[in-house]
Amino acid sequence: MDTHKTIIIGSGPAGLTAALYTARADLKPLVIAGLTYGGQLMLTTEVENFPGFQHGIQGPELMQNMIAQAERFGAKIVYEDVVNVDLGKKPFKVSTGGAEYFGESIIIATGASSLWLGLPSEEKFRGKGVSSCATCDGFFFKDKEIAVIGGGDAAMEEALYLTKFATKVTVLNRSEKLRASKIMQERVLANPKITVLYNKVVEEFLGQEKLASVKIKDVVTGETQELAMEGAFVAIGHKPNTEIFKGQIELDAKGYIVPQDQTRTSAAGVFVAGDVRDYRYRQAVTAAGMGCMAALDVEKYLHMDEKSN
Ligand code: NDP
C-alpha cells in the first residue's frame, strides 16, 4: 500500500495553492482534482481581481497556470471524482470510482457551488449577462440596468455592490418578505438606486447574443411582465461540497466545514481551505491564502507526528 504524505481533495485556488506549497516542502502531494477540475473560476471569463495580472486573465487560463506551477514542483494530479472517504483511522482512505488512495494527512478544498435557478435560458446567457458573482463581473455592467435575484444577505450585498456600476438595480424576491438580516435590508431599502420587487420569480432570460430582458411572474396575481435588463445576478445561495464528509467531521447547519483552529478540522490530520469552509469572502485570492495556510499546517502536523512516533 502506497501512502501519500498528503492528499488534497479539490483543485480550485485553495487546493492548487496547497499543492504548490506542499510540493515545495517536498511532501509530494497527490491532488484529486475531480473530473470537472479547476473550481468556479473555470466558469468565469475575465478575472480582474487576482493580484499580479495587470490586464486580467481568463479564469481557465489562471487555473491551468496554477496546475502547471504545482506540477513543476512535483505535485501529482489525478482527474477523478472522490466518491468516498474514511477519516476514521490512519492512513486515511480516499476512494474514487476506480482507485483507492491512502494519505497520512488530507486537505479538503472541495469548494462550494453557486445555486442556480435551473432555467435553460439561464444556462444560455451565463457569462453573457447572467452571473453569480458581482465582485467578479459587476464592472462589466457600467451604466446598465441590472437585476439581482434572491432576498438573502448575499443578494443584498450584491445589490449594494452593483450600485457602484449600474444606473439601477432591481432586486427580485420570490416571497413578500426578504430573508436578509435587518441591517442589510435597511441599507438596501435606503439606497435610491435599488428597487425591491416582492413575490416575483424569473420565468425566462431573453435576448439575442446577450441578455436584453428578464421575464418575471408575480406569484400572487400570476401576471407576467418583461423588464429590460442587461445584467442579472443570481444570488440564491451556495452549497458547500461536503456530502462525502457528512458524519466524519464537524459541519455547520448549512453543511460548511467548521474549522477548529485556523485550518484544522475536528479530525486530527484533516485540514480545510477555501469556500468549503467560508461563506463570507468566497474570493479566489482568499481561497488561495487559506490553501497556503493549510499546507503550512500540514507540514507542521506531519513533522510533529514524525517526532511522536
Ligand atoms: P440564504 O439562504 O440566506 O438566502 C437565499 C435567498 O435566495 C432567499 O431569499 C431565498 O428565498 C432565495 N431563493 C432560494 N432559492 C430560490 C429560487 N429558486 N428562486 C428564487 N429565490 C430563491 O443565502 P445567502 O447566500 O444569501 O446567505 C448564506 C449565508 O451567508 C447566510 O447565513 C447569510 O447571512 C450569510 N451571508 C452574510 C453576509 C454578510 O453578513 N454581509 C453576506 C453574504 C452572506 P426564500 O427566503 O423565499 O427562501
Short mmCIF file of C-alpha atoms and ligand atoms in Angstrom, two decimals:
data_model
loop_
_atom_site.label_atom_id
_atom_site.label_comp_id
_atom_site.label_asym_id
_atom_site.label_seq_id
_atom_site.Cartn_x
_atom_site.Cartn_y
_atom_site.Cartn_z
CA MET A 1 0.00 0.00 0.00
CA ASP A 2 1.41 3.30 -1.14
CA THR A 3 0.73 6.05 1.42
CA HIS A 4 0.98 9.69 0.39
CA LYS A 5 2.15 12.21 2.93
CA THR A 6 -0.76 14.40 1.97
CA ILE A 7 -3.78 14.12 -0.29
CA ILE A 8 -5.51 17.27 -1.47
CA ILE A 9 -9.13 16.89 -2.50
CA GLY A 10 -10.18 19.67 -4.87
CA SER A 11 -8.41 21.78 -7.46
CA GLY A 12 -9.66 25.34 -7.19
CA PRO A 13 -7.33 28.13 -5.98
CA ALA A 14 -7.33 26.66 -2.43
CA GLY A 15 -6.40 23.12 -3.47
CA LEU A 16 -3.80 24.14 -6.03
CA THR A 17 -2.13 26.64 -3.71
CA ALA A 18 -1.98 23.93 -1.04
CA ALA A 19 -0.47 21.67 -3.74
CA LEU A 20 2.16 24.26 -4.64
CA TYR A 21 3.25 24.78 -1.03
CA THR A 22 3.23 21.10 -0.01
CA ALA A 23 5.12 20.20 -3.21
CA ARG A 24 7.77 22.82 -2.46
CA ALA A 25 8.00 21.37 1.06
CA ASP A 26 8.82 18.06 -0.65
CA LEU A 27 5.67 16.34 0.62
CA LYS A 28 4.90 15.06 -2.92
CA PRO A 29 1.17 15.81 -2.66
CA LEU A 30 -1.46 13.90 -4.55
CA VAL A 31 -4.22 16.20 -5.82
CA ILE A 32 -7.51 14.53 -6.60
CA ALA A 33 -8.76 17.23 -8.90
CA GLY A 34 -12.20 15.97 -9.87
CA LEU A 35 -13.46 15.29 -13.37
CA THR A 36 -14.52 18.91 -13.71
CA TYR A 37 -11.35 20.36 -12.25
CA GLY A 38 -10.33 23.92 -11.51
CA GLY A 39 -13.32 25.05 -9.45
CA GLN A 40 -15.57 28.02 -10.04
CA LEU A 41 -13.02 30.07 -12.00
CA MET A 42 -13.42 27.59 -14.85
CA LEU A 43 -16.91 29.06 -15.27
CA THR A 44 -15.79 32.67 -15.46
CA THR A 45 -14.27 34.63 -18.28
CA GLU A 46 -12.13 37.61 -17.36
CA VAL A 47 -10.64 37.64 -13.84
CA GLU A 48 -9.52 41.16 -12.98
CA ASN A 49 -9.18 40.93 -9.22
CA PHE A 50 -6.49 38.28 -8.84
CA PRO A 51 -3.30 40.16 -7.94
CA GLY A 52 -0.40 40.01 -10.34
CA PHE A 53 -2.32 40.21 -13.61
CA GLN A 54 -2.39 43.85 -14.51
CA HIS A 55 -4.62 43.35 -17.54
CA GLY A 56 -6.67 40.47 -16.12
CA ILE A 57 -6.57 36.82 -17.07
CA GLN A 58 -9.16 34.32 -18.26
CA GLY A 59 -10.38 32.10 -15.39
CA PRO A 60 -9.50 28.77 -17.09
CA GLU A 61 -6.06 30.07 -18.04
CA LEU A 62 -5.37 31.09 -14.45
CA MET A 63 -6.30 27.60 -13.26
CA GLN A 64 -4.13 25.92 -15.93
CA ASN A 65 -1.23 28.08 -14.74
CA MET A 66 -1.83 27.01 -11.15
CA ILE A 67 -1.85 23.34 -12.18
CA ALA A 68 1.38 23.71 -14.17
CA GLN A 69 3.05 25.60 -11.33
CA ALA A 70 2.15 22.90 -8.76
CA GLU A 71 3.26 20.12 -11.14
CA ARG A 72 6.57 21.86 -11.73
CA PHE A 73 7.45 21.20 -8.07
CA GLY A 74 6.27 17.59 -8.08
CA ALA A 75 2.54 17.64 -7.27
CA LYS A 76 0.77 14.67 -8.85
CA ILE A 77 -2.69 15.40 -10.16
CA VAL A 78 -5.35 12.82 -10.96
CA TYR A 79 -8.58 13.82 -12.65
CA GLU A 80 -11.05 11.66 -10.75
CA ASP A 81 -14.06 12.33 -8.51
CA VAL A 82 -13.87 11.22 -4.89
CA VAL A 83 -16.85 9.05 -4.04
CA ASN A 84 -15.95 8.03 -0.50
CA VAL A 85 -13.54 8.88 2.31
CA ASP A 86 -12.69 7.09 5.52
CA LEU A 87 -11.36 9.59 8.05
CA GLY A 88 -11.86 7.20 10.98
CA LYS A 89 -8.38 5.72 11.00
CA LYS A 90 -4.92 6.46 9.62
CA PRO A 91 -3.81 6.32 6.98
CA PHE A 92 -6.93 7.99 5.68
CA LYS A 93 -8.56 6.26 2.73
CA VAL A 94 -9.88 8.19 -0.26
CA SER A 95 -11.79 6.26 -2.89
CA THR A 96 -12.61 7.36 -6.41
CA GLY A 97 -14.64 5.26 -8.82
CA GLY A 98 -11.60 3.29 -9.97
CA ALA A 99 -8.91 3.62 -7.29
CA GLU A 100 -8.17 3.87 -3.58
CA TYR A 101 -5.58 6.29 -2.22
CA PHE A 102 -4.10 6.49 1.27
CA GLY A 103 -2.80 9.61 2.99
CA GLU A 104 -1.17 10.49 6.29
CA SER A 105 -2.96 13.82 6.07
CA ILE A 106 -5.73 15.33 3.98
CA ILE A 107 -6.52 18.85 2.84
CA ILE A 108 -10.15 19.31 1.92
CA ALA A 109 -10.60 22.03 -0.70
CA THR A 110 -13.78 20.89 -2.42
CA GLY A 111 -15.30 24.37 -2.61
CA ALA A 112 -18.91 25.37 -2.86
CA SER A 113 -21.21 25.58 -5.82
CA SER A 114 -23.49 28.51 -6.57
CA LEU A 115 -27.10 27.57 -6.66
CA TRP A 116 -28.81 28.42 -9.92
CA LEU A 117 -32.46 28.79 -10.82
CA GLY A 118 -32.24 25.90 -13.25
CA LEU A 119 -33.81 27.60 -16.27
CA PRO A 120 -32.49 26.62 -19.74
CA SER A 121 -32.24 30.33 -20.65
CA GLU A 122 -30.13 30.93 -17.54
CA GLU A 123 -27.58 28.47 -18.85
CA LYS A 124 -27.70 30.06 -22.30
CA PHE A 125 -26.89 33.56 -21.01
CA ARG A 126 -24.36 32.60 -18.34
CA GLY A 127 -21.32 34.78 -18.99
CA LYS A 128 -23.43 36.82 -21.45
CA GLY A 129 -25.33 38.89 -18.91
CA VAL A 130 -26.22 36.27 -16.31
CA SER A 131 -23.71 35.87 -13.49
CA SER A 132 -23.47 34.68 -9.89
CA CYS A 133 -20.65 36.93 -8.74
CA ALA A 134 -20.95 40.71 -8.52
CA THR A 135 -17.37 41.26 -7.40
CA CYS A 136 -16.18 39.32 -10.45
CA ASP A 137 -18.50 40.68 -13.11
CA GLY A 138 -20.09 43.88 -11.80
CA PHE A 139 -17.57 46.05 -13.58
CA PHE A 140 -18.86 44.89 -16.97
CA PHE A 141 -22.23 46.49 -16.28
CA LYS A 142 -21.25 50.11 -16.02
CA ASP A 143 -24.25 52.40 -16.66
CA LYS A 144 -26.58 49.48 -17.28
CA GLU A 145 -29.75 48.23 -15.58
CA ILE A 146 -29.27 45.09 -13.53
CA ALA A 147 -31.48 42.59 -11.73
CA VAL A 148 -30.45 40.70 -8.61
CA ILE A 149 -32.38 37.53 -7.88
CA GLY A 150 -32.70 36.50 -4.23
CA GLY A 151 -33.56 38.06 -0.89
CA GLY A 152 -30.81 36.85 1.47
CA ASP A 153 -27.74 38.68 2.75
CA ALA A 154 -25.75 37.68 -0.31
CA ALA A 155 -28.36 39.20 -2.63
CA MET A 156 -28.39 42.42 -0.58
CA GLU A 157 -24.63 42.60 -0.66
CA GLU A 158 -24.55 42.03 -4.41
CA ALA A 159 -27.23 44.67 -4.97
CA LEU A 160 -25.38 47.27 -2.88
CA TYR A 161 -22.09 46.50 -4.59
CA LEU A 162 -23.65 46.73 -8.04
CA THR A 163 -24.94 50.26 -7.40
CA LYS A 164 -21.34 51.36 -7.96
CA PHE A 165 -21.72 50.47 -11.62
CA ALA A 166 -25.38 50.20 -12.53
CA THR A 167 -27.81 53.01 -13.20
CA LYS A 168 -30.50 50.99 -11.44
CA VAL A 169 -30.62 47.69 -9.55
CA THR A 170 -33.86 45.75 -9.21
CA VAL A 171 -33.99 43.04 -6.56
CA LEU A 172 -36.41 40.25 -7.40
CA ASN A 173 -37.58 38.46 -4.26
CA ARG A 174 -39.79 35.39 -4.59
CA SER A 175 -41.83 35.98 -1.44
CA GLU A 176 -43.36 39.01 0.27
CA LYS A 177 -40.53 39.18 2.83
CA LEU A 178 -36.77 39.49 2.46
CA ARG A 179 -34.76 36.82 4.25
CA ALA A 180 -31.73 39.08 4.75
CA SER A 181 -30.64 40.46 8.12
CA LYS A 182 -32.30 43.68 9.21
CA ILE A 183 -29.23 45.83 8.78
CA MET A 184 -28.67 44.64 5.21
CA GLN A 185 -32.35 45.15 4.36
CA GLU A 186 -32.21 48.68 5.73
CA ARG A 187 -29.17 49.54 3.67
CA VAL A 188 -30.80 48.22 0.53
CA LEU A 189 -34.15 49.89 1.13
CA ALA A 190 -32.44 53.21 1.85
CA ASN A 191 -30.44 53.14 -1.37
CA PRO A 192 -32.13 55.29 -4.06
CA LYS A 193 -30.60 53.21 -6.86
CA ILE A 194 -32.23 49.98 -5.65
CA THR A 195 -35.85 48.89 -6.08
CA VAL A 196 -37.12 45.71 -4.45
CA LEU A 197 -39.94 43.83 -6.14
CA TYR A 198 -41.70 41.23 -3.99
CA ASN A 199 -43.42 37.97 -4.96
CA LYS A 200 -41.56 37.87 -8.25
CA VAL A 201 -39.92 34.87 -9.88
CA VAL A 202 -37.96 34.76 -13.09
CA GLU A 203 -39.65 32.81 -15.86
CA GLU A 204 -37.10 33.39 -18.59
CA PHE A 205 -33.99 35.32 -19.55
CA LEU A 206 -34.40 36.84 -23.01
CA GLY A 207 -32.12 38.30 -25.66
CA GLN A 208 -30.18 37.55 -28.85
CA GLU A 209 -26.43 37.14 -28.27
CA LYS A 210 -26.54 38.82 -24.85
CA LEU A 211 -29.15 39.25 -22.16
CA ALA A 212 -31.61 42.03 -23.01
CA SER A 213 -34.55 41.45 -20.69
CA VAL A 214 -35.95 39.31 -17.91
CA LYS A 215 -39.46 37.90 -17.97
CA ILE A 216 -40.88 37.79 -14.46
CA LYS A 217 -44.07 36.48 -12.93
CA ASP A 218 -45.94 37.68 -9.88
CA VAL A 219 -46.61 34.58 -7.79
CA VAL A 220 -49.72 36.13 -6.19
CA THR A 221 -51.51 37.56 -9.22
CA GLY A 222 -49.98 35.29 -11.87
CA GLU A 223 -49.25 38.36 -14.03
CA THR A 224 -46.12 38.33 -16.15
CA GLN A 225 -44.03 41.26 -17.38
CA GLU A 226 -40.76 41.84 -19.19
CA LEU A 227 -38.10 44.10 -17.65
CA ALA A 228 -35.32 45.45 -19.85
CA MET A 229 -32.05 44.37 -18.14
CA GLU A 230 -28.56 43.84 -19.50
CA GLY A 231 -27.34 42.08 -16.38
CA ALA A 232 -28.87 39.58 -13.95
CA PHE A 233 -27.08 38.31 -10.85
CA VAL A 234 -28.40 35.12 -9.32
CA ALA A 235 -27.74 35.18 -5.55
CA ILE A 236 -29.92 32.46 -4.10
CA GLY A 237 -27.25 30.73 -2.02
CA HIS A 238 -24.34 28.35 -2.26
CA LYS A 239 -23.99 24.70 -1.46
CA PRO A 240 -20.72 23.53 0.07
CA ASN A 241 -19.43 20.32 -1.46
CA THR A 242 -19.30 18.28 1.73
CA GLU A 243 -21.62 15.36 1.04
CA ILE A 244 -18.80 12.79 1.31
CA PHE A 245 -17.62 14.12 4.69
CA LYS A 246 -21.00 14.03 6.48
CA GLY A 247 -20.82 12.23 9.82
CA GLN A 248 -17.00 12.18 9.79
CA ILE A 249 -16.05 15.78 10.56
CA GLU A 250 -17.94 18.67 12.10
CA LEU A 251 -20.15 20.58 9.69
CA ASP A 252 -22.37 23.56 10.50
CA ALA A 253 -26.12 23.63 9.91
CA LYS A 254 -25.61 24.66 6.28
CA GLY A 255 -23.06 21.93 5.60
CA TYR A 256 -19.88 24.08 5.72
CA ILE A 257 -16.87 22.53 7.44
CA VAL A 258 -16.26 24.08 10.85
CA PRO A 259 -12.58 24.97 11.29
CA GLN A 260 -11.35 24.27 14.82
CA ASP A 261 -8.24 26.41 14.75
CA GLN A 262 -7.33 28.14 11.50
CA THR A 263 -7.25 25.21 9.04
CA ARG A 264 -7.69 22.20 11.33
CA THR A 265 -10.95 20.24 11.27
CA SER A 266 -12.47 18.10 14.03
CA ALA A 267 -10.49 15.10 12.70
CA ALA A 268 -6.77 15.25 13.56
CA GLY A 269 -4.72 15.21 10.36
CA VAL A 270 -7.57 16.55 8.21
CA PHE A 271 -7.32 20.19 7.18
CA VAL A 272 -9.59 22.51 5.25
CA ALA A 273 -9.21 25.51 2.95
CA GLY A 274 -11.34 27.66 0.69
CA ASP A 275 -15.04 28.11 0.05
CA VAL A 276 -15.97 24.74 1.61
CA ARG A 277 -15.40 26.45 4.99
CA ASP A 278 -16.02 30.05 4.03
CA TYR A 279 -19.35 31.55 3.01
CA ARG A 280 -18.26 35.07 3.77
CA TYR A 281 -15.39 36.07 1.49
CA ARG A 282 -15.57 33.46 -1.30
CA GLN A 283 -12.77 35.02 -3.37
CA ALA A 284 -10.11 33.20 -5.37
CA VAL A 285 -7.42 35.12 -3.55
CA THR A 286 -8.77 34.35 -0.06
CA ALA A 287 -9.16 30.67 -1.02
CA ALA A 288 -5.56 30.63 -2.26
CA GLY A 289 -4.42 32.22 1.01
CA MET A 290 -6.19 29.53 3.01
CA GLY A 291 -4.65 26.85 0.79
CA CYS A 292 -1.23 28.20 1.73
CA MET A 293 -2.17 28.19 5.44
CA ALA A 294 -3.42 24.59 5.27
CA ALA A 295 -0.21 23.47 3.56
CA LEU A 296 1.94 25.06 6.26
CA ASP A 297 -0.25 23.50 8.97
CA VAL A 298 0.03 20.07 7.32
CA GLU A 299 3.78 20.40 7.19
CA LYS A 300 3.89 21.19 10.91
CA TYR A 301 1.44 18.37 11.70
CA LEU A 302 3.48 15.75 9.82
CA HIS A 303 6.64 16.94 11.49
CA MET A 304 5.03 16.63 14.96
CA ASP A 305 3.60 13.23 14.03
CA GLU A 306 7.05 12.00 12.98
CA LYS A 307 8.53 13.25 16.23
CA SER A 308 5.90 11.47 18.35
CA ASN A 309 6.46 8.12 16.56
P1 NDP B 1 -29.75 32.47 2.03
O1 NDP B 1 -30.09 31.04 2.09
O2 NDP B 1 -29.69 33.25 3.30
O3 NDP B 1 -30.82 33.23 1.10
C1 NDP B 1 -31.19 32.71 -0.13
C2 NDP B 1 -32.20 33.65 -0.78
O4 NDP B 1 -32.46 33.17 -2.10
C3 NDP B 1 -33.55 33.69 -0.05
O5 NDP B 1 -34.08 34.97 -0.18
C4 NDP B 1 -34.38 32.66 -0.81
O6 NDP B 1 -35.74 32.92 -0.81
C5 NDP B 1 -33.86 32.91 -2.23
N1 NDP B 1 -34.03 31.74 -3.08
C6 NDP B 1 -33.62 30.46 -2.84
N2 NDP B 1 -33.92 29.67 -3.87
C7 NDP B 1 -34.57 30.46 -4.78
C8 NDP B 1 -35.13 30.22 -6.05
N3 NDP B 1 -35.08 29.01 -6.62
N4 NDP B 1 -35.70 31.25 -6.71
C9 NDP B 1 -35.72 32.48 -6.16
N5 NDP B 1 -35.21 32.78 -4.96
C10 NDP B 1 -34.63 31.77 -4.27
O7 NDP B 1 -28.36 32.54 1.20
P2 NDP B 1 -27.26 33.69 1.09
O8 NDP B 1 -26.31 33.21 0.09
O9 NDP B 1 -27.89 34.99 0.92
O10 NDP B 1 -26.54 33.65 2.51
C11 NDP B 1 -25.92 32.47 3.00
C12 NDP B 1 -25.35 32.74 4.39
O11 NDP B 1 -24.27 33.65 4.30
C13 NDP B 1 -26.37 33.38 5.34
O12 NDP B 1 -26.17 32.88 6.62
C14 NDP B 1 -26.03 34.84 5.29
O13 NDP B 1 -26.40 35.54 6.46
C15 NDP B 1 -24.51 34.78 5.12
N6 NDP B 1 -24.01 35.99 4.44
C16 NDP B 1 -23.71 37.08 5.19
C17 NDP B 1 -23.29 38.25 4.63
C18 NDP B 1 -23.00 39.41 5.49
O14 NDP B 1 -23.09 39.29 6.69
N7 NDP B 1 -22.65 40.55 4.93
C19 NDP B 1 -23.12 38.38 3.18
C20 NDP B 1 -23.48 37.19 2.45
C21 NDP B 1 -23.92 36.05 3.08
P3 NDP B 1 -36.68 32.47 0.42
O15 NDP B 1 -36.37 33.39 1.53
O16 NDP B 1 -38.05 32.60 -0.12
O17 NDP B 1 -36.31 31.03 0.73
#
